[in-house]
Short mmCIF file of C-alpha atoms in Angstrom, two decimals:
data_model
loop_
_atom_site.label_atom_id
_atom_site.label_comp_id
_atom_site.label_asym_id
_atom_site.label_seq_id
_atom_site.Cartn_x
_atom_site.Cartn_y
_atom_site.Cartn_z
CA UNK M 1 26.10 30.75 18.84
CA UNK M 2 25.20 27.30 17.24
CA UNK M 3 22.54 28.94 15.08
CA UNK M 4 25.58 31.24 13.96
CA UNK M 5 27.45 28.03 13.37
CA UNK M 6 24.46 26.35 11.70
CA UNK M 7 23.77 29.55 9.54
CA UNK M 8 27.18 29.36 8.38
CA UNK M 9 27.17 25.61 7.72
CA UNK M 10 23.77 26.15 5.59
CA UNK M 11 25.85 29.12 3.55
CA UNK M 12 28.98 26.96 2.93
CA UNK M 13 26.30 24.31 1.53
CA UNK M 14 24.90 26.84 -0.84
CA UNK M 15 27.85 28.14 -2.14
CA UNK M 16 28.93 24.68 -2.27
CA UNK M 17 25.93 23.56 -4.24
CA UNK M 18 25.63 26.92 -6.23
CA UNK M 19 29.39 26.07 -7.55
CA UNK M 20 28.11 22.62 -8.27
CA UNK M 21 25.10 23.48 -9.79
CA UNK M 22 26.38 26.49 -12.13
CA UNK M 23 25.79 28.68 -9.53
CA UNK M 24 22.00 28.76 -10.86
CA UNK M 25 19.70 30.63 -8.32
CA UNK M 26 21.90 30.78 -5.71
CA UNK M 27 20.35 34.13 -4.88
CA UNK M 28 16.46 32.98 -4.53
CA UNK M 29 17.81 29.88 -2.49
CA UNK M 30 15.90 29.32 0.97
CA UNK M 31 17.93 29.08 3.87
CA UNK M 32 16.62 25.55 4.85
CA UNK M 33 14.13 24.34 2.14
CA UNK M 34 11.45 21.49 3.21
CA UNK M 35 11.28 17.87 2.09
CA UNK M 36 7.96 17.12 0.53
CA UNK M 37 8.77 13.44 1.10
CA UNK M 38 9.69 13.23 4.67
CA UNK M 39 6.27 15.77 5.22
CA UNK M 40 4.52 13.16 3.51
CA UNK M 41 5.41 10.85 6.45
CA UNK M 42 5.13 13.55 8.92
CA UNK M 43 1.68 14.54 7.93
CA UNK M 44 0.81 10.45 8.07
CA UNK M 45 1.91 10.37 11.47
CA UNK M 46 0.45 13.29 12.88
CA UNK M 47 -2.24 11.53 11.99
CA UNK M 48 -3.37 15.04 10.14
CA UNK M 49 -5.89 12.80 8.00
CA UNK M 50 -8.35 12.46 10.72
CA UNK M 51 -9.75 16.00 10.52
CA UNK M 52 -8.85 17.24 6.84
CA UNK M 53 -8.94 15.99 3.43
CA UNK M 54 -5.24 15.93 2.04
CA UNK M 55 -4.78 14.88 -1.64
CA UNK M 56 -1.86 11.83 -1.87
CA UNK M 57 -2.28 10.98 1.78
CA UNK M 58 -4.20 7.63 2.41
CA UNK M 59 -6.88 7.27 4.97
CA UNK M 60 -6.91 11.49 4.56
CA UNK M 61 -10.42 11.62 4.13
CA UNK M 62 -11.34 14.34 7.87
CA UNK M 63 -13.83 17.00 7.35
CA UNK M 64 -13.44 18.89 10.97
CA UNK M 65 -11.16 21.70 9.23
CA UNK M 66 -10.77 22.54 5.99
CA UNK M 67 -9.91 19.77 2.83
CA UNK M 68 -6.30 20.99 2.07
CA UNK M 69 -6.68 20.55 -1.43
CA UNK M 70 -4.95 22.83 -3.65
CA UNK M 71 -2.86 24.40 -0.85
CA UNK M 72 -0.68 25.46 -3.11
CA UNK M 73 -2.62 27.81 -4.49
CA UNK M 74 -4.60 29.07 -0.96
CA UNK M 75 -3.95 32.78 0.01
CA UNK M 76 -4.53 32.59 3.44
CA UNK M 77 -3.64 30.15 6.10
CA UNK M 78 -6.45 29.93 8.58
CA UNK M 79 -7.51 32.49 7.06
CA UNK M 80 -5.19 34.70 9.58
CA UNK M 81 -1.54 34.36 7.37
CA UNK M 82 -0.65 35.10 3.85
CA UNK M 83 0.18 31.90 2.53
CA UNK M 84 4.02 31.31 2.42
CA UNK M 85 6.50 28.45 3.33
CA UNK M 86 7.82 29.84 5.94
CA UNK M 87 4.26 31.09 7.35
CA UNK M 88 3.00 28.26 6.91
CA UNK M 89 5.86 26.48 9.00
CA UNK M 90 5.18 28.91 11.60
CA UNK M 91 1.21 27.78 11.72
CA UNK M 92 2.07 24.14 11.76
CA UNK M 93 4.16 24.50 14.92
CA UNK M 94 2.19 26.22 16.65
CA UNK M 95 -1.97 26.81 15.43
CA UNK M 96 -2.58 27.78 18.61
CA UNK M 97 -0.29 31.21 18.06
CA UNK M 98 -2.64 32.18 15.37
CA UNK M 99 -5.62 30.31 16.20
CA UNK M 100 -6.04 30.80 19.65
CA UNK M 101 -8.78 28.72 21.15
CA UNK M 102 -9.01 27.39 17.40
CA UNK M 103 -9.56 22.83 17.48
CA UNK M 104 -6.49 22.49 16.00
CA UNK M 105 -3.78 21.98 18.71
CA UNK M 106 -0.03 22.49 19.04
CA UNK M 107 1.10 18.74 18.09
CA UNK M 108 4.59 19.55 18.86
CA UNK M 109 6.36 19.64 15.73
CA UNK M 110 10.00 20.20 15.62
CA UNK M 111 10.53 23.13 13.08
CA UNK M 112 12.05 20.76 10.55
CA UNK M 113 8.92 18.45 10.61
CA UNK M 114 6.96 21.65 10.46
CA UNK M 115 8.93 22.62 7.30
CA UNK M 116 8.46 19.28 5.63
CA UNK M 117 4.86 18.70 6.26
CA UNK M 118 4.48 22.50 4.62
CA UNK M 119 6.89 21.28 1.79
CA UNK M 120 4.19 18.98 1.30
CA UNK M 121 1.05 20.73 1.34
CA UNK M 122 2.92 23.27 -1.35
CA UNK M 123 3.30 20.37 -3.85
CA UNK M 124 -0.54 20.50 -3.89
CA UNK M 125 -0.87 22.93 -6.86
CA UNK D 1 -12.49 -38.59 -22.00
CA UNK D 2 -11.17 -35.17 -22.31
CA UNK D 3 -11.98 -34.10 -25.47
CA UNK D 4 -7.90 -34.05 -27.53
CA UNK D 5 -8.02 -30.14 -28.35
CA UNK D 6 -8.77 -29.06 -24.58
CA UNK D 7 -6.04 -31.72 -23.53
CA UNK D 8 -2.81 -29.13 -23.50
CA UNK D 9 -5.03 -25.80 -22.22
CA UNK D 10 -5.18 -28.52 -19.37
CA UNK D 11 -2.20 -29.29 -18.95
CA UNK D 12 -1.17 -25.29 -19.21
CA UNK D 13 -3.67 -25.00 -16.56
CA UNK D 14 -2.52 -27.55 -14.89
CA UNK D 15 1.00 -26.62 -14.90
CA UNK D 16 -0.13 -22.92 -14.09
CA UNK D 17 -1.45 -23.57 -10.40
CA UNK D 18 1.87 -25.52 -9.86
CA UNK D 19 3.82 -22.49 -10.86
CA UNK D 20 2.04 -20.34 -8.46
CA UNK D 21 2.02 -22.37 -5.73
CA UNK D 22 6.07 -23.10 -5.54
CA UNK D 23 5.99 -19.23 -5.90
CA UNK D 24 3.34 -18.48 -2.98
CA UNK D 25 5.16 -21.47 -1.18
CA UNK D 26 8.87 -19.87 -1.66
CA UNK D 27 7.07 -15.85 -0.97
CA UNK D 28 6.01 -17.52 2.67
CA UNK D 29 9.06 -18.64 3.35
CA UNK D 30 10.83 -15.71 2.88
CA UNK D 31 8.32 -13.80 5.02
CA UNK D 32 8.00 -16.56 7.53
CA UNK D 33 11.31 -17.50 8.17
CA UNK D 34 14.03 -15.32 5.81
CA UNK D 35 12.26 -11.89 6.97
CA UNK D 36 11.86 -10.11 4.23
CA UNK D 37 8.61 -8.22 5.55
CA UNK D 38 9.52 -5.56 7.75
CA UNK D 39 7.44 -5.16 10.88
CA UNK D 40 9.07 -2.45 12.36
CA UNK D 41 6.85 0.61 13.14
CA UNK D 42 9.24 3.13 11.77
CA UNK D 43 8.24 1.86 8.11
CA UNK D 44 4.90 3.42 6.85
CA UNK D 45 2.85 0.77 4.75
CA UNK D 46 2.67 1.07 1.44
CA UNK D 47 -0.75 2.76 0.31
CA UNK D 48 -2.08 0.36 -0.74
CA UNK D 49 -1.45 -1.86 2.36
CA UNK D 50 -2.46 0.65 4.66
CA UNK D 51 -5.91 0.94 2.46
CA UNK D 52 -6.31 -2.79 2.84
CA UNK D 53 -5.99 -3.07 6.80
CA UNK D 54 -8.30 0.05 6.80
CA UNK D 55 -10.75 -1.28 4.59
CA UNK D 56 -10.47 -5.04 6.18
CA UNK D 57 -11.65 -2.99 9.49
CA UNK D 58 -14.31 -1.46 7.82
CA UNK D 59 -16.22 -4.16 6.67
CA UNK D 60 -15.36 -6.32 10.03
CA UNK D 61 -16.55 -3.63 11.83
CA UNK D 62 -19.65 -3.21 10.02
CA UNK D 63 -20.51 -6.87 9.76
CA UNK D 64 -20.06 -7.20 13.40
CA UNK D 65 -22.10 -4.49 14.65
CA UNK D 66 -25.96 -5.25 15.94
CA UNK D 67 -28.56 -2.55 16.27
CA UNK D 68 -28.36 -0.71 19.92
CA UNK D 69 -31.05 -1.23 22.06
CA UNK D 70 -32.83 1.60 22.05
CA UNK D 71 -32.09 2.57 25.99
CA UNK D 72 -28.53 1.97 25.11
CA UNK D 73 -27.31 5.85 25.05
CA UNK D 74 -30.55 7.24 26.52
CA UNK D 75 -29.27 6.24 29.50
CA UNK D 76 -25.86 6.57 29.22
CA UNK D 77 -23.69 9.42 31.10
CA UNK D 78 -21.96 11.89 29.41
CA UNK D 79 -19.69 13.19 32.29
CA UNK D 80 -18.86 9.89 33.18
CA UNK D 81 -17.74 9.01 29.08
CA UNK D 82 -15.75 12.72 29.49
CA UNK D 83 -13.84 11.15 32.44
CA UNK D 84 -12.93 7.64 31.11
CA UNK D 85 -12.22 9.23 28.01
CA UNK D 86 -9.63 11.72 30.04
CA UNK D 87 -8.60 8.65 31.91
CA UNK D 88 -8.09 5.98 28.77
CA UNK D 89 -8.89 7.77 25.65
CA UNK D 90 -7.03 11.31 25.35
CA UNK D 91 -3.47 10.14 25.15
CA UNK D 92 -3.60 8.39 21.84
CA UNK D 93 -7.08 10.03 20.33
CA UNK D 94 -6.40 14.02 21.44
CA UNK D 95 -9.64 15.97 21.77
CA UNK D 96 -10.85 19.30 20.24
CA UNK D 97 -7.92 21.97 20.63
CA UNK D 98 -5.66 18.71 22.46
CA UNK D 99 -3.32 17.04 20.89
CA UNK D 100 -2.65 13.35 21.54
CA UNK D 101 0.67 12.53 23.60
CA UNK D 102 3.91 12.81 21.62
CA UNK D 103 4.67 9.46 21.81
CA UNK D 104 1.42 8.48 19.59
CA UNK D 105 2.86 9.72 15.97
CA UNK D 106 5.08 6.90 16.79
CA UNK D 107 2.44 4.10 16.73
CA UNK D 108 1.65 2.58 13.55
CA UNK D 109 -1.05 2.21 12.49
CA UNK D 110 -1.39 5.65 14.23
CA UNK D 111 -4.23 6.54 16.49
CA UNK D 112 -6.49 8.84 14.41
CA UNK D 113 -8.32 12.25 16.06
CA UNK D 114 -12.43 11.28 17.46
CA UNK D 115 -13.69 14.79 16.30
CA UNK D 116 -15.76 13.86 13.99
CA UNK D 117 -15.96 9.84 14.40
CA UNK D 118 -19.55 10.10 15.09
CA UNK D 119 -19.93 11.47 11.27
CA UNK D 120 -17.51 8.29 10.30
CA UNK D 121 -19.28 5.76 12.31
CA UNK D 122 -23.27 5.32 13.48
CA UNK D 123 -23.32 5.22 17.18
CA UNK D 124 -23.53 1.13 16.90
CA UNK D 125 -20.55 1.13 15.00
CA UNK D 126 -18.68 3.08 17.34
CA UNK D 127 -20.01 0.78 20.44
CA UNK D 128 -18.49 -2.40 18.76
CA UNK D 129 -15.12 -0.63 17.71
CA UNK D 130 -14.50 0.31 21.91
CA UNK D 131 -15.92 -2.75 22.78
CA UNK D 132 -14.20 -5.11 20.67
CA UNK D 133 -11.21 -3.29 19.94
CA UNK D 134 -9.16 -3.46 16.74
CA UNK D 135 -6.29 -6.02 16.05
CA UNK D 136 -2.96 -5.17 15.23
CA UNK D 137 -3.24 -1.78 16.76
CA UNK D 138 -2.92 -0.08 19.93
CA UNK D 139 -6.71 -0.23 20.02
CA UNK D 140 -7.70 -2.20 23.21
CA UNK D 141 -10.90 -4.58 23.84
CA UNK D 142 -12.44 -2.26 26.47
CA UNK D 143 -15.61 -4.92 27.17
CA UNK D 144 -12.45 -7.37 28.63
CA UNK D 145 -11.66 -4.36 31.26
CA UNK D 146 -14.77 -2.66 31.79
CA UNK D 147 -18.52 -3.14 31.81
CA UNK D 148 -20.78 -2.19 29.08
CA UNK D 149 -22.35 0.35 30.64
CA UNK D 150 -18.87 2.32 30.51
CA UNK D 151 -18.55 1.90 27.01
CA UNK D 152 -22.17 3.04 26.13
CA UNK D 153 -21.10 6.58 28.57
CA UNK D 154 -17.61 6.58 26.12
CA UNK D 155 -20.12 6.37 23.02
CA UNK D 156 -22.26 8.70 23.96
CA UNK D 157 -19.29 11.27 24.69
CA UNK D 158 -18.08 10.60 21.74
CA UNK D 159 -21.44 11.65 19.95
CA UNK D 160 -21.14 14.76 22.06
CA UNK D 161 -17.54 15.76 20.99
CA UNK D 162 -18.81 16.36 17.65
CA UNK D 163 -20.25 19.42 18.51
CA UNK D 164 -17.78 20.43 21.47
CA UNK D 165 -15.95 23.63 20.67
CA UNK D 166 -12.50 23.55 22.00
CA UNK D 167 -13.85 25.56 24.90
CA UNK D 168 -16.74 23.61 26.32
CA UNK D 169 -14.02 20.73 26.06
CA UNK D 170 -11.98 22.24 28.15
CA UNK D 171 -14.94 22.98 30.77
CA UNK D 172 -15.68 19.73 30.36
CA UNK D 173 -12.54 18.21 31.49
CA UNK D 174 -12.51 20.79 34.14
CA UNK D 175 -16.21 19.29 35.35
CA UNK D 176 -15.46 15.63 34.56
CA UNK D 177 -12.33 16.32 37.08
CA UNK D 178 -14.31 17.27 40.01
CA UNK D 179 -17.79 16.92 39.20
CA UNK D 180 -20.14 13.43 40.11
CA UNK D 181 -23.25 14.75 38.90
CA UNK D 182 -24.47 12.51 35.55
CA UNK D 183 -24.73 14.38 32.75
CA UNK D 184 -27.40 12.84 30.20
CA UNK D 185 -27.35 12.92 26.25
CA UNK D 186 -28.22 15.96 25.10
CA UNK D 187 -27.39 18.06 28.12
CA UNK D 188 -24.02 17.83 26.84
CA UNK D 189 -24.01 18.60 23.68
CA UNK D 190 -26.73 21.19 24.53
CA UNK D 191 -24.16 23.06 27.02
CA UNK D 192 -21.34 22.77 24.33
CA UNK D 193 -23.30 24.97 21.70
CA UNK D 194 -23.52 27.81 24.50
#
């Protein structure tokens, strides 16, 4: 019921926006699109930077998984998903769903950290 | 004395160190007693600050550190670094397929991930950092709590994580739970690549 109500919110802000913005793209819109900034911070805190390589991010410098350079333009995530936003949102809240047994754990990201941190590493061209 | 054409670059000097001391003066005030530097955790350093602090830990670190005697880790336990790592350790540093608690991407400077701290760090290094500690983070001075023989059985864990798959972690724990049998350098790491 409140993701009805939330759902419905999220369209009123579209068409809201859309109006405001000349209605450009209101088709392609994403329900709830990621915040590269705030998964800038996220990504900081998780302390991500300790086992991979993330361009932007200081102290990012890990080399237990994979450098995330260029994430942008990866096809696969863990080499398990096709590479998408909402995939990769998926991933981040849970590795060990795809991964299973994998060293990266479940940190516990709510799914709006998960799709800010992924808003991030898609700004990585 | 002075020679007359050096006599105003002098006095520019001169009048140049004043500037920028009632300037550093007035800066410390406002951080001392106006507080305009935030030290709340909930606001990230700039990059640039956060690469300073790092980099100022470095080089202590490094400057600080003496060569190991050679028995040092040779003789240190393995099982017994698993369990005061699950003890002290796991919370804020996570472990291969853990993640550290919750509360820890709260902390800042926040606790960074051990996996592969033995590539970051020779195993000296890594003895000073748990002995010592590091100031201004959550990163206690273990050698005030405990003796040095438990740090040298943390180091030499450590050394073994790097090649721990997520699975011989988790047998670990499971041994380092119930187990009292010391488990020596090598044996470890040796059991982790099974």
């Amino acid at each position: 019921m409140e993701k009805l109500a939330d759902t419905v919110r999220g369209a009123c802000f579209l068409s809201i926006l859309a109006l405001l913005t000349g209605c450009r793209g209101a088709s392609d819109a994403q329900p709830v699109k990621g915040d590269p900034a705030a998964g800038k911070i996220v990504i900081t805190r998780q302390a991500c930077g300790s086992c991979h390589t993330i361009p932007g991010i200081e102290l990012a410098d890990g080399l237990v998984g994979p450098p995330l350079i260029h994430f942008a333009s990866r096809q696969m995530i863990a080499g398990a998903l096709p590479n998408s936003p909402s995939n990769l949102a998926a991933f981040l809240r849970s590795p060990q769903s795809v991964v299973k047994g994998g060293a990266m754990p479940d940190m516990g990201l709510t799914s709006r950290q998960a799709r800010d941190a992924a808003a991030y590493l898609l700004t990585l061209k | 004395m002075i020679p007359r054409r050096i006599r105003p670059l002098l006095l520019g000097w001169l009048a140049g160190i004043a500037t920028a001391a009632i300037a550093g003066g007035v800066f410390a005030g406002l951080v001392l007693f106006a507080g305009i530097y935030n030290t709340g955790a909930d606001n990230q350093h700039l990059r640039i600050v956060a690469w300073a602090f790092h980099r100022t830990m470095t080089s202590s670190v490094k400057r600080r550190t003496q060569p190991l005697p050679a028995d040092a880790l040779r003789d240190a336990d393995v099982l017994a670094g698993a369990r005061d790592y699950e003890m002290h350790c796991i919370a804020c540093h996570g472990g291969p397929g853990v993640a550290r608690a919750a509360w820890t991407s709260a902390l800042l400077p926040t606790p960074p991930y051990l996996l592969d701290s033995a590539r970051r760090w020779s195993p000296a290094e890594l003895t000073t950092i748990v002995r010592d500690g590091v100031k201004m983070t959550a990163m206690p001075a273990w050698s005030e709590v405990a003796p040095d023989r438990k740090v040298d059985d943390v180091v030499a864990f450590l050394i073994a994580m790097r090649r721990l798959t997520p699975a011989a972690f988790a047998r670990l724990r499971a041994q380092a739970a119930t187990g009292t049998a010391p488990l020596r350098p090598g044996s470890a790491a040796s059991e982790a690549s099974q």
